[in-house]
């Protein structure tokens, strides 16, 4: 009897376990563009267009490879609107014995598929370096789950940048070389841009009609939408971007949105690029002398370290992870996150770039929009939904640990050993935003004082009980405590006033 083989929008890999374990001469692949997936958060239109276009092209490539594919387009009249609905409809149509699927990347769908009233079989997603069991074996019994130690295990397992059992160059981590401030000139022109072909254009028209009101611009769509294009982007970046990736990894520029970043997260997460192969290509660039060790190690750490680690945490912590709120932050997400007017140049630039590109790089996500939300005490579940909606690379397994854990400290410190907070000074050092901001980054109080300066101390003061004993934060509290009492009072009352105006919807 026929089995249905589910392929989700972020499972576009020919080596997907469900495709490997089934039979193309007998079984039927089910792929479906459905309202449920396209609207469980208000996704950026470019993210939806990327997903649908890549799904349609992948379906075609499966057909060329001999598979029967039952593909549902969003506007098909029989579309039931959900993945489970489509599986049940196709099961009846093909009189199928059951469904085989690869574990989805979100608990929401794992639970829905687990409740299917037909026979179903879930397979592990082997597109990762560590299985759930391997991660749990590493994590069990540890007091703290620090990424650095997990990363070393992954280096040993993959052999990447290993010299027998020793790390290449004698050190595991070259991060301290990777914190250079924004350069005056960027020698790399950014990611390769692809002109929409007929398939992409058809999807763009559909998305414009159905999701045109979502936050985010659909103009100038240039993402790769198949594995061939994604590989061309990878090759382009290896040559032009990788050599300086490390140096300027943390830098931010108002008029250069990509600097030396790879802009491949969306392709890896959707299945168009294989993470291990990407790392092997990066290692080759080091071995052939085309890229320095700090860049190569820094990049490989993001993939075999952070990417694998956050996935391990997401699955280990369970479905309630996205609802954690250890700092009891209750403020509503302010309109600035949806493009509302603001005088803060760093926020305005980061949100504008997000609206245009469905992309911002790591430090913009962490130290601008994330830092602001944390300092302002915004409800982490609202922050989480925003990040899940607006970035083309966002799926819960990777987004939630980065937002709830790393950025908002809402998991109470499973991922981060201390909160990622900074005053305006850090943003000034790493970017060119402050130069043309209405606020003055050097002002600690007063009408023009940078809001990050006020909120930084407000955060530390209101969370004193939790953080003052944290060894890595003692210095911050000592500086605060040594400050003149009048000045402290002024900072706190100006910060309160700012937060009131933020909550009242004022363009602060
Ligand atoms: P580069 O800067 O060129 O880095 C290379 C690759 O390393 C990325 O493509 C990605 O695959 C991997 N990587 C780097 N950092 C991380 C990380 N912390 N976690 C997982 N993988 C990482 N990444 C996502 O893929 N999806 C998300 O939804 C997401 N949300 C984030 C939210 C916040 C608050 C923060 C601080 C980070 C988030 N990240 C997320 C991680 C990181 O910002 C993006 O992976 C990166 O910006 C993607 O752009 P790039 O391909 O140009 O990456
Ligand atoms: C992100 C997304 C969107 C926008 N639409 C679809 C869709 O219509 N059909 C589909 O199979 N997948 C889609 N996806 C990706 C899924 O939401 C993703 O597979 C789950 O969130 C699990 O990671
Ligand atoms: Fe951002 Fe403050 Fe700099 Fe303005 S002065 S850009 S608000 S850090």
Coordinates of C-alpha atoms and ligand atoms in Angstrom, one line a residue, residues 47 233 237 245 249 258 260-269 275 278 298-311 359-367 369-371 383 386-388 391-404 406-408, ligand 1:
X47 CA 9.8 34.8 4.4
X233 CA 25.7 32.4 -2.8
X237 CA 30.7 34.6 0.2
X245 CA 34.0 37.6 8.6
X249 CA 31.4 40.0 12.9
X258 CA 25.3 42.7 5.4
X260 CA 30.8 40.3 5.8
X261 CA 28.0 38.1 7.0
X262 CA 27.2 34.9 5.0
X263 CA 23.4 35.4 4.8
X264 CA 22.9 31.7 4.4
X265 CA 21.1 30.9 7.7
X266 CA 17.7 30.9 5.8
X267 CA 19.1 28.5 3.2
X268 CA 20.6 26.1 5.8
X269 CA 17.5 26.1 7.9
X275 CA 25.5 22.7 7.6
X278 CA 29.2 24.4 4.5
X298 CA 34.5 31.9 14.4
X299 CA 32.2 30.8 11.6
X300 CA 32.5 27.1 12.3
X301 CA 31.7 27.8 16.0
X302 CA 28.4 29.5 14.9
X303 CA 27.3 26.4 13.1
X304 CA 28.6 23.4 14.9
X305 CA 28.6 25.2 18.2
X306 CA 25.7 27.7 18.6
X307 CA 23.3 26.3 16.0
X308 CA 23.6 22.7 17.3
X309 CA 23.6 23.8 20.9
X310 CA 20.4 26.0 20.7
X311 CA 18.6 23.1 18.9
X359 CA 17.3 40.0 7.7
X360 CA 19.4 41.6 10.4
X361 CA 22.7 40.2 11.6
X362 CA 23.4 38.7 14.9
X363 CA 24.6 41.8 16.8
X364 CA 21.7 43.9 15.5
X365 CA 19.3 41.2 16.8
X366 CA 21.1 40.8 20.1
X367 CA 22.5 44.2 21.0
X369 CA 16.4 45.2 19.3
X370 CA 17.1 42.4 21.9
X371 CA 19.0 44.6 24.3
X383 CA 9.5 39.5 21.7
X386 CA 8.2 39.2 16.7
X387 CA 11.5 37.5 16.0
X388 CA 9.7 34.4 14.8
X391 CA 13.3 37.0 10.0
X392 CA 13.4 34.7 7.0
X393 CA 15.6 32.2 8.9
X394 CA 13.2 32.0 11.9
X395 CA 11.8 28.6 13.0
X396 CA 11.1 28.1 16.7
X397 CA 13.8 25.5 17.3
X398 CA 16.5 28.1 16.6
X399 CA 14.7 31.4 17.2
X400 CA 13.3 30.6 20.7
X401 CA 16.5 29.7 22.4
X402 CA 18.2 32.7 20.9
X403 CA 15.4 35.0 22.0
X404 CA 14.0 33.6 25.2
X406 CA 20.2 34.2 25.0
X407 CA 18.6 37.6 24.4
X408 CA 15.9 38.0 27.0
Ligands
LIG1 P1 26.4 34.7 9.9 O1 26.6 35.8 10.8 O2 27.1 34.7 8.6 O3 26.7 33.3 10.7 C1 26.8 32.1 10.0 C2 25.8 31.1 10.4 O4 26.0 30.6 11.7 C3 24.4 31.5 10.3 O5 23.9 31.4 9.0 C4 23.7 30.5 11.2 O6 23.4 29.3 10.5 C5 24.8 30.2 12.3 N1 24.5 30.9 13.5 C6 25.2 32.0 13.9 N2 24.8 32.4 15.2 C7 23.8 31.5 15.5 C8 23.0 31.3 16.7 N3 23.1 32.1 17.7 N4 22.1 30.3 16.7 C9 22.0 29.5 15.6 N5 22.7 29.6 14.5 C10 23.6 30.6 14.5 N6 19.3 32.3 13.7 C11 18.5 31.6 13.0 O7 18.9 30.8 12.1 N7 17.1 31.8 13.1 C12 16.6 32.6 14.0 O8 15.4 32.8 14.1 C13 17.5 33.4 14.8 N8 17.0 34.3 15.7 C14 17.9 35.0 16.5 C15 17.4 35.9 17.4 C16 18.2 36.6 18.3 C17 17.7 37.5 19.3 C18 19.6 36.4 18.1 C19 20.6 37.1 19.0 C20 20.1 35.6 17.2 C21 19.3 34.8 16.3 N9 19.7 33.9 15.4 C22 18.9 33.2 14.6 C23 21.2 33.7 15.2 C24 21.9 34.6 14.1 O9 21.6 35.9 14.4 C25 21.5 34.2 12.7 O10 21.7 32.9 12.5 C26 22.3 35.0 11.7 O11 22.2 36.4 11.9 C27 21.9 34.6 10.3 O12 22.6 35.4 9.4 P2 23.8 34.9 8.5 O13 23.4 33.7 7.8 O14 24.3 36.1 7.7 O15 24.8 34.5 9.7

